[in-house]
Amino acid sequence: MACEMKKIITGLVDIVFPPGCILCGAFMDEHSHPSFCPHCFSQIHFMQSPQCTCCGLPFLDREGEDHLCGDCITSKQFFSVARSLGKYDSVLLEAIHLFKYRAKLTVGKALGMLMTEHEYRDFTIRDYSLIIPVPLHKRRLKERGFNQSLILARELSIHFSIPLDFSSLKRTIHRKPQTMLKQKERLANVKGAFEVKSAERIKGEKILLVDDVYTTGSTVKECSRMLLRHEADEVAVLTLARTL
Ligand SMILES: [Zn+2]
Ligand SMILES: [Zn+2]
């Protein structure tokens, strides 16, 4: 009954104050996406084929089939597959900045919902048994007040009814932010930065590792390595955005 009443009140509030686009505030009609106006939605560059069958790297040449990229051919990836919703540019970049650096958690939630709605190439979220967000070091968590990956992971966990585990994998070493480093320095910077706290929770699980942005992949590669070392059956990576 309380739930019904809440729905009626929400409906009335929507009539008096129609919900606007979470990015530009534009008026939305019933045909719009629930969170993004048609203009903002059209500026999200969803990942498209051809892309790397393993790490999801999009190829500049728009022709041809998906295939392995040079990096995935020459070096072993610890994750089985990595996929992203869209390119880290335009509206998606703006939305991630609002969420991450200006603490607009409603934007984060809407982005998480968007991750649940999208169909990924050769990748099904329902195949996984446990969702783990990439952890922040407790010092960074204190500065920011929230872990952006956990907010995204929570939406996926609720939508697909897959358990969420945000305590088994910990970031134990606080180092320079990855954004300040060159590609080669990034892997060295995260090496040994993560620990598995409860190995029994990880063992035999098909893990979906969730992060906000995939840049060189060094963070998710290191997390995957640690999870596999503790006998995870498989680790796949899903990020909201990807740099090219
Ligand atoms: Zn908009
Ligand atoms: Zn690749």
PDB file of C-alpha atoms in Angstrom, residues 20-204:
ATOM      1  CA  GLY A  20      14.576  16.738 -17.137  1.00  0.00           C
ATOM      2  CA  CYS A  21      17.599  15.228 -18.828  1.00  0.00           C
ATOM      3  CA  ILE A  22      20.159  14.460 -16.096  1.00  0.00           C
ATOM      4  CA  LEU A  23      22.869  16.217 -18.108  1.00  0.00           C
ATOM      5  CA  CYS A  24      21.345  19.296 -19.757  1.00  0.00           C
ATOM      6  CA  GLY A  25      18.009  19.502 -17.925  1.00  0.00           C
ATOM      7  CA  ALA A  26      16.052  19.528 -21.218  1.00  0.00           C
ATOM      8  CA  PHE A  27      12.392  18.589 -21.118  1.00  0.00           C
ATOM      9  CA  MET A  28      11.738  14.893 -21.765  1.00  0.00           C
ATOM     10  CA  ASP A  29       8.644  13.325 -23.240  1.00  0.00           C
ATOM     11  CA  GLU A  30       7.445   9.733 -22.919  1.00  0.00           C
ATOM     12  CA  HIS A  31       9.483   8.677 -25.984  1.00  0.00           C
ATOM     13  CA  SER A  32      12.799   9.842 -24.487  1.00  0.00           C
ATOM     14  CA  HIS A  33      15.214   7.642 -22.594  1.00  0.00           C
ATOM     15  CA  PRO A  34      14.240   7.895 -18.881  1.00  0.00           C
ATOM     16  CA  SER A  35      17.476   9.756 -17.994  1.00  0.00           C
ATOM     17  CA  PHE A  36      18.900  11.328 -21.165  1.00  0.00           C
ATOM     18  CA  CYS A  37      17.181  13.678 -23.635  1.00  0.00           C
ATOM     19  CA  PRO A  38      17.305  12.593 -27.306  1.00  0.00           C
ATOM     20  CA  HIS A  39      20.095  15.067 -28.096  1.00  0.00           C
ATOM     21  CA  CYS A  40      22.374  13.933 -25.222  1.00  0.00           C
ATOM     22  CA  PHE A  41      21.575  10.261 -25.896  1.00  0.00           C
ATOM     23  CA  SER A  42      22.546  10.660 -29.558  1.00  0.00           C
ATOM     24  CA  GLN A  43      25.957  11.977 -28.465  1.00  0.00           C
ATOM     25  CA  ILE A  44      26.860   8.743 -26.605  1.00  0.00           C
ATOM     26  CA  HIS A  45      29.208   6.822 -28.889  1.00  0.00           C
ATOM     27  CA  PHE A  46      28.393   3.197 -28.134  1.00  0.00           C
ATOM     28  CA  MET A  47      31.157   0.692 -28.908  1.00  0.00           C
ATOM     29  CA  GLN A  48      30.854  -0.856 -32.340  1.00  0.00           C
ATOM     30  CA  SER A  49      32.460  -3.653 -34.328  1.00  0.00           C
ATOM     31  CA  PRO A  50      35.029  -4.309 -35.580  1.00  0.00           C
ATOM     32  CA  GLN A  51      36.682  -4.627 -32.204  1.00  0.00           C
ATOM     33  CA  CYS A  52      39.150  -6.954 -30.487  1.00  0.00           C
ATOM     34  CA  THR A  53      37.383 -10.207 -29.577  1.00  0.00           C
ATOM     35  CA  CYS A  54      39.288 -10.255 -26.282  1.00  0.00           C
ATOM     36  CA  CYS A  55      39.928  -6.742 -24.908  1.00  0.00           C
ATOM     37  CA  GLY A  56      37.254  -4.903 -26.927  1.00  0.00           C
ATOM     38  CA  LEU A  57      39.674  -2.407 -28.515  1.00  0.00           C
ATOM     39  CA  PRO A  58      37.808  -0.741 -31.375  1.00  0.00           C
ATOM     40  CA  PHE A  59      39.637  -0.808 -34.713  1.00  0.00           C
ATOM     41  CA  LEU A  60      39.893   2.434 -36.670  1.00  0.00           C
ATOM     42  CA  ASP A  61      39.098   0.652 -39.916  1.00  0.00           C
ATOM     43  CA  ARG A  62      35.302   0.374 -39.859  1.00  0.00           C
ATOM     44  CA  GLU A  63      35.305  -2.568 -42.296  1.00  0.00           C
ATOM     45  CA  GLY A  64      35.845  -6.245 -41.485  1.00  0.00           C
ATOM     46  CA  GLU A  65      35.150  -8.749 -38.760  1.00  0.00           C
ATOM     47  CA  ASP A  66      36.115  -8.685 -35.078  1.00  0.00           C
ATOM     48  CA  HIS A  67      39.570 -10.176 -34.451  1.00  0.00           C
ATOM     49  CA  LEU A  68      42.322 -10.179 -31.806  1.00  0.00           C
ATOM     50  CA  CYS A  69      44.360  -6.971 -31.460  1.00  0.00           C
ATOM     51  CA  GLY A  70      48.172  -6.979 -31.458  1.00  0.00           C
ATOM     52  CA  ASP A  71      48.369  -6.653 -27.673  1.00  0.00           C
ATOM     53  CA  CYS A  72      46.061  -9.649 -27.094  1.00  0.00           C
ATOM     54  CA  ILE A  73      48.038 -11.769 -29.603  1.00  0.00           C
ATOM     55  CA  THR A  74      51.451 -10.994 -28.115  1.00  0.00           C
ATOM     56  CA  SER A  75      50.719 -10.824 -24.390  1.00  0.00           C
ATOM     57  CA  LYS A  76      48.506 -12.968 -22.216  1.00  0.00           C
ATOM     58  CA  GLN A  77      45.460 -11.210 -20.836  1.00  0.00           C
ATOM     59  CA  PHE A  78      44.342 -12.374 -17.435  1.00  0.00           C
ATOM     60  CA  PHE A  79      40.715 -11.477 -18.107  1.00  0.00           C
ATOM     61  CA  SER A  80      38.748 -13.653 -20.537  1.00  0.00           C
ATOM     62  CA  VAL A  81      37.020 -10.713 -22.186  1.00  0.00           C
ATOM     63  CA  ALA A  82      36.669  -6.955 -21.665  1.00  0.00           C
ATOM     64  CA  ARG A  83      33.773  -4.885 -22.922  1.00  0.00           C
ATOM     65  CA  SER A  84      32.741  -1.245 -22.554  1.00  0.00           C
ATOM     66  CA  LEU A  85      29.503   0.592 -23.095  1.00  0.00           C
ATOM     67  CA  GLY A  86      30.899   3.519 -25.072  1.00  0.00           C
ATOM     68  CA  LYS A  87      33.800   5.728 -25.990  1.00  0.00           C
ATOM     69  CA  TYR A  88      35.180   8.045 -23.320  1.00  0.00           C
ATOM     70  CA  ASP A  89      34.334  11.257 -25.139  1.00  0.00           C
ATOM     71  CA  SER A  90      31.553  13.801 -25.650  1.00  0.00           C
ATOM     72  CA  VAL A  91      28.494  13.285 -23.432  1.00  0.00           C
ATOM     73  CA  LEU A  92      29.772  10.120 -21.758  1.00  0.00           C
ATOM     74  CA  LEU A  93      32.975  11.883 -20.656  1.00  0.00           C
ATOM     75  CA  GLU A  94      30.964  14.831 -19.382  1.00  0.00           C
ATOM     76  CA  ALA A  95      28.586  12.525 -17.490  1.00  0.00           C
ATOM     77  CA  ILE A  96      31.458  10.572 -15.901  1.00  0.00           C
ATOM     78  CA  HIS A  97      33.111  13.832 -14.771  1.00  0.00           C
ATOM     79  CA  LEU A  98      29.862  15.053 -13.195  1.00  0.00           C
ATOM     80  CA  PHE A  99      29.492  11.736 -11.410  1.00  0.00           C
ATOM     81  CA  LYS A 100      33.069  11.174 -10.325  1.00  0.00           C
ATOM     82  CA  TYR A 101      34.473  14.627  -9.648  1.00  0.00           C
ATOM     83  CA  ARG A 102      31.304  16.564  -8.761  1.00  0.00           C
ATOM     84  CA  ALA A 103      29.646  13.721  -6.839  1.00  0.00           C
ATOM     85  CA  LYS A 104      26.423  13.681  -8.888  1.00  0.00           C
ATOM     86  CA  LEU A 105      25.393  10.229  -7.736  1.00  0.00           C
ATOM     87  CA  THR A 106      22.091  10.302  -9.643  1.00  0.00           C
ATOM     88  CA  VAL A 107      24.156  10.591 -12.840  1.00  0.00           C
ATOM     89  CA  GLY A 108      26.196   7.562 -11.702  1.00  0.00           C
ATOM     90  CA  LYS A 109      23.048   5.561 -11.089  1.00  0.00           C
ATOM     91  CA  ALA A 110      21.674   6.480 -14.526  1.00  0.00           C
ATOM     92  CA  LEU A 111      24.993   5.444 -16.110  1.00  0.00           C
ATOM     93  CA  GLY A 112      24.833   2.127 -14.247  1.00  0.00           C
ATOM     94  CA  MET A 113      21.302   1.603 -15.593  1.00  0.00           C
ATOM     95  CA  LEU A 114      22.575   2.337 -19.082  1.00  0.00           C
ATOM     96  CA  MET A 115      25.175  -0.434 -18.633  1.00  0.00           C
ATOM     97  CA  THR A 116      22.381  -2.883 -17.762  1.00  0.00           C
ATOM     98  CA  GLU A 117      20.322  -1.945 -20.846  1.00  0.00           C
ATOM     99  CA  HIS A 118      23.084  -2.285 -23.422  1.00  0.00           C
ATOM    100  CA  GLU A 119      23.739  -5.401 -25.516  1.00  0.00           C
ATOM    101  CA  TYR A 120      27.440  -6.202 -25.672  1.00  0.00           C
ATOM    102  CA  ARG A 121      29.153  -8.031 -28.491  1.00  0.00           C
ATOM    103  CA  ASP A 122      29.796 -11.732 -27.615  1.00  0.00           C
ATOM    104  CA  PHE A 123      29.310 -11.038 -23.942  1.00  0.00           C
ATOM    105  CA  THR A 124      26.385 -11.777 -21.628  1.00  0.00           C
ATOM    106  CA  ILE A 125      26.292 -10.352 -18.115  1.00  0.00           C
ATOM    107  CA  ARG A 126      23.974 -13.146 -16.918  1.00  0.00           C
ATOM    108  CA  ASP A 127      26.799 -15.694 -17.468  1.00  0.00           C
ATOM    109  CA  TYR A 128      28.619 -14.400 -14.366  1.00  0.00           C
ATOM    110  CA  SER A 129      28.118 -15.478 -10.761  1.00  0.00           C
ATOM    111  CA  LEU A 130      29.717 -12.633  -8.787  1.00  0.00           C
ATOM    112  CA  ILE A 131      30.155  -8.906  -9.427  1.00  0.00           C
ATOM    113  CA  ILE A 132      33.222  -7.147  -8.019  1.00  0.00           C
ATOM    114  CA  PRO A 133      33.863  -3.401  -8.446  1.00  0.00           C
ATOM    115  CA  VAL A 134      37.481  -2.261  -8.809  1.00  0.00           C
ATOM    116  CA  PRO A 135      38.244  -1.015  -5.288  1.00  0.00           C
ATOM    117  CA  LEU A 136      39.623   2.376  -4.302  1.00  0.00           C
ATOM    118  CA  HIS A 137      42.305   2.728  -1.660  1.00  0.00           C
ATOM    119  CA  LYS A 138      40.722   3.850   1.621  1.00  0.00           C
ATOM    120  CA  ARG A 139      42.525   7.188   1.396  1.00  0.00           C
ATOM    121  CA  ARG A 140      41.026   7.891  -2.042  1.00  0.00           C
ATOM    122  CA  LEU A 141      37.639   6.669  -0.812  1.00  0.00           C
ATOM    123  CA  LYS A 142      37.814   9.171   2.040  1.00  0.00           C
ATOM    124  CA  GLU A 143      38.695  12.025  -0.348  1.00  0.00           C
ATOM    125  CA  ARG A 144      35.924  11.206  -2.849  1.00  0.00           C
ATOM    126  CA  GLY A 145      33.338   9.907  -0.401  1.00  0.00           C
ATOM    127  CA  PHE A 146      32.224   7.051  -2.646  1.00  0.00           C
ATOM    128  CA  ASN A 147      33.577   4.410  -5.009  1.00  0.00           C
ATOM    129  CA  GLN A 148      32.250   5.177  -8.493  1.00  0.00           C
ATOM    130  CA  SER A 149      32.763   1.552  -9.628  1.00  0.00           C
ATOM    131  CA  LEU A 150      30.669   0.262  -6.725  1.00  0.00           C
ATOM    132  CA  ILE A 151      27.746   2.524  -7.711  1.00  0.00           C
ATOM    133  CA  LEU A 152      27.846   1.141 -11.269  1.00  0.00           C
ATOM    134  CA  ALA A 153      28.326  -2.446 -10.042  1.00  0.00           C
ATOM    135  CA  ARG A 154      25.366  -2.127  -7.667  1.00  0.00           C
ATOM    136  CA  GLU A 155      23.003  -1.278 -10.553  1.00  0.00           C
ATOM    137  CA  LEU A 156      24.231  -4.352 -12.459  1.00  0.00           C
ATOM    138  CA  SER A 157      23.867  -6.551  -9.371  1.00  0.00           C
ATOM    139  CA  ILE A 158      20.285  -5.399  -8.698  1.00  0.00           C
ATOM    140  CA  HIS A 159      19.191  -5.615 -12.322  1.00  0.00           C
ATOM    141  CA  PHE A 160      20.602  -9.088 -13.011  1.00  0.00           C
ATOM    142  CA  SER A 161      20.225 -10.491  -9.450  1.00  0.00           C
ATOM    143  CA  ILE A 162      23.926 -11.384  -9.326  1.00  0.00           C
ATOM    144  CA  PRO A 163      25.611 -11.124  -5.889  1.00  0.00           C
ATOM    145  CA  LEU A 164      27.820  -8.078  -5.331  1.00  0.00           C
ATOM    146  CA  ASP A 165      31.081  -8.399  -3.425  1.00  0.00           C
ATOM    147  CA  PHE A 166      32.901  -5.194  -2.509  1.00  0.00           C
ATOM    148  CA  SER A 167      35.001  -6.508   0.342  1.00  0.00           C
ATOM    149  CA  SER A 168      36.995  -9.493  -0.971  1.00  0.00           C
ATOM    150  CA  LEU A 169      39.259  -7.452  -3.243  1.00  0.00           C
ATOM    151  CA  LYS A 170      41.092  -4.545  -1.603  1.00  0.00           C
ATOM    152  CA  ARG A 171      43.431  -1.886  -2.864  1.00  0.00           C
ATOM    153  CA  THR A 172      46.158  -1.940  -0.256  1.00  0.00           C
ATOM    154  CA  ILE A 173      48.731   0.377  -1.785  1.00  0.00           C
ATOM    155  CA  HIS A 174      47.987   4.001  -2.511  1.00  0.00           C
ATOM    156  CA  ARG A 175      49.922   5.280  -5.488  1.00  0.00           C
ATOM    157  CA  LYS A 176      49.827   8.166  -7.924  1.00  0.00           C
ATOM    158  CA  PRO A 177      46.576   8.491  -9.890  1.00  0.00           C
ATOM    159  CA  GLN A 178      46.903   6.528 -13.151  1.00  0.00           C
ATOM    160  CA  THR A 179      45.816   9.592 -15.153  1.00  0.00           C
ATOM    161  CA  MET A 180      49.150  11.271 -14.386  1.00  0.00           C
ATOM    162  CA  LEU A 181      51.194   8.419 -15.860  1.00  0.00           C
ATOM    163  CA  LYS A 182      52.347   7.293 -19.285  1.00  0.00           C
ATOM    164  CA  GLN A 183      51.112   3.961 -20.652  1.00  0.00           C
ATOM    165  CA  LYS A 184      54.250   1.981 -19.713  1.00  0.00           C
ATOM    166  CA  GLU A 185      54.314   3.357 -16.162  1.00  0.00           C
ATOM    167  CA  ARG A 186      50.720   2.401 -15.473  1.00  0.00           C
ATOM    168  CA  LEU A 187      51.215  -1.354 -15.192  1.00  0.00           C
ATOM    169  CA  ALA A 188      54.193  -0.943 -12.867  1.00  0.00           C
ATOM    170  CA  ASN A 189      52.164   1.528 -10.799  1.00  0.00           C
ATOM    171  CA  VAL A 190      49.384  -0.972 -10.033  1.00  0.00           C
ATOM    172  CA  LYS A 191      51.530  -4.094  -9.710  1.00  0.00           C
ATOM    173  CA  GLY A 192      50.954  -5.551  -6.252  1.00  0.00           C
ATOM    174  CA  ALA A 193      48.475  -2.797  -5.335  1.00  0.00           C
ATOM    175  CA  PHE A 194      45.547  -5.209  -4.798  1.00  0.00           C
ATOM    176  CA  GLU A 195      44.957  -8.043  -2.332  1.00  0.00           C
ATOM    177  CA  VAL A 196      42.302 -10.700  -2.040  1.00  0.00           C
ATOM    178  CA  LYS A 197      40.977 -10.685   1.518  1.00  0.00           C
ATOM    179  CA  SER A 198      38.614 -13.655   1.396  1.00  0.00           C
ATOM    180  CA  ALA A 199      39.836 -16.295  -1.016  1.00  0.00           C
ATOM    181  CA  GLU A 200      36.948 -18.678  -0.240  1.00  0.00           C
ATOM    182  CA  ARG A 201      34.481 -16.108  -1.652  1.00  0.00           C
ATOM    183  CA  ILE A 202      36.400 -15.940  -4.949  1.00  0.00           C
ATOM    184  CA  LYS A 203      37.195 -19.606  -5.540  1.00  0.00           C
ATOM    185  CA  GLY A 204      35.326 -21.166  -8.472  1.00  0.00           C
TER     186      GLY A 204
END
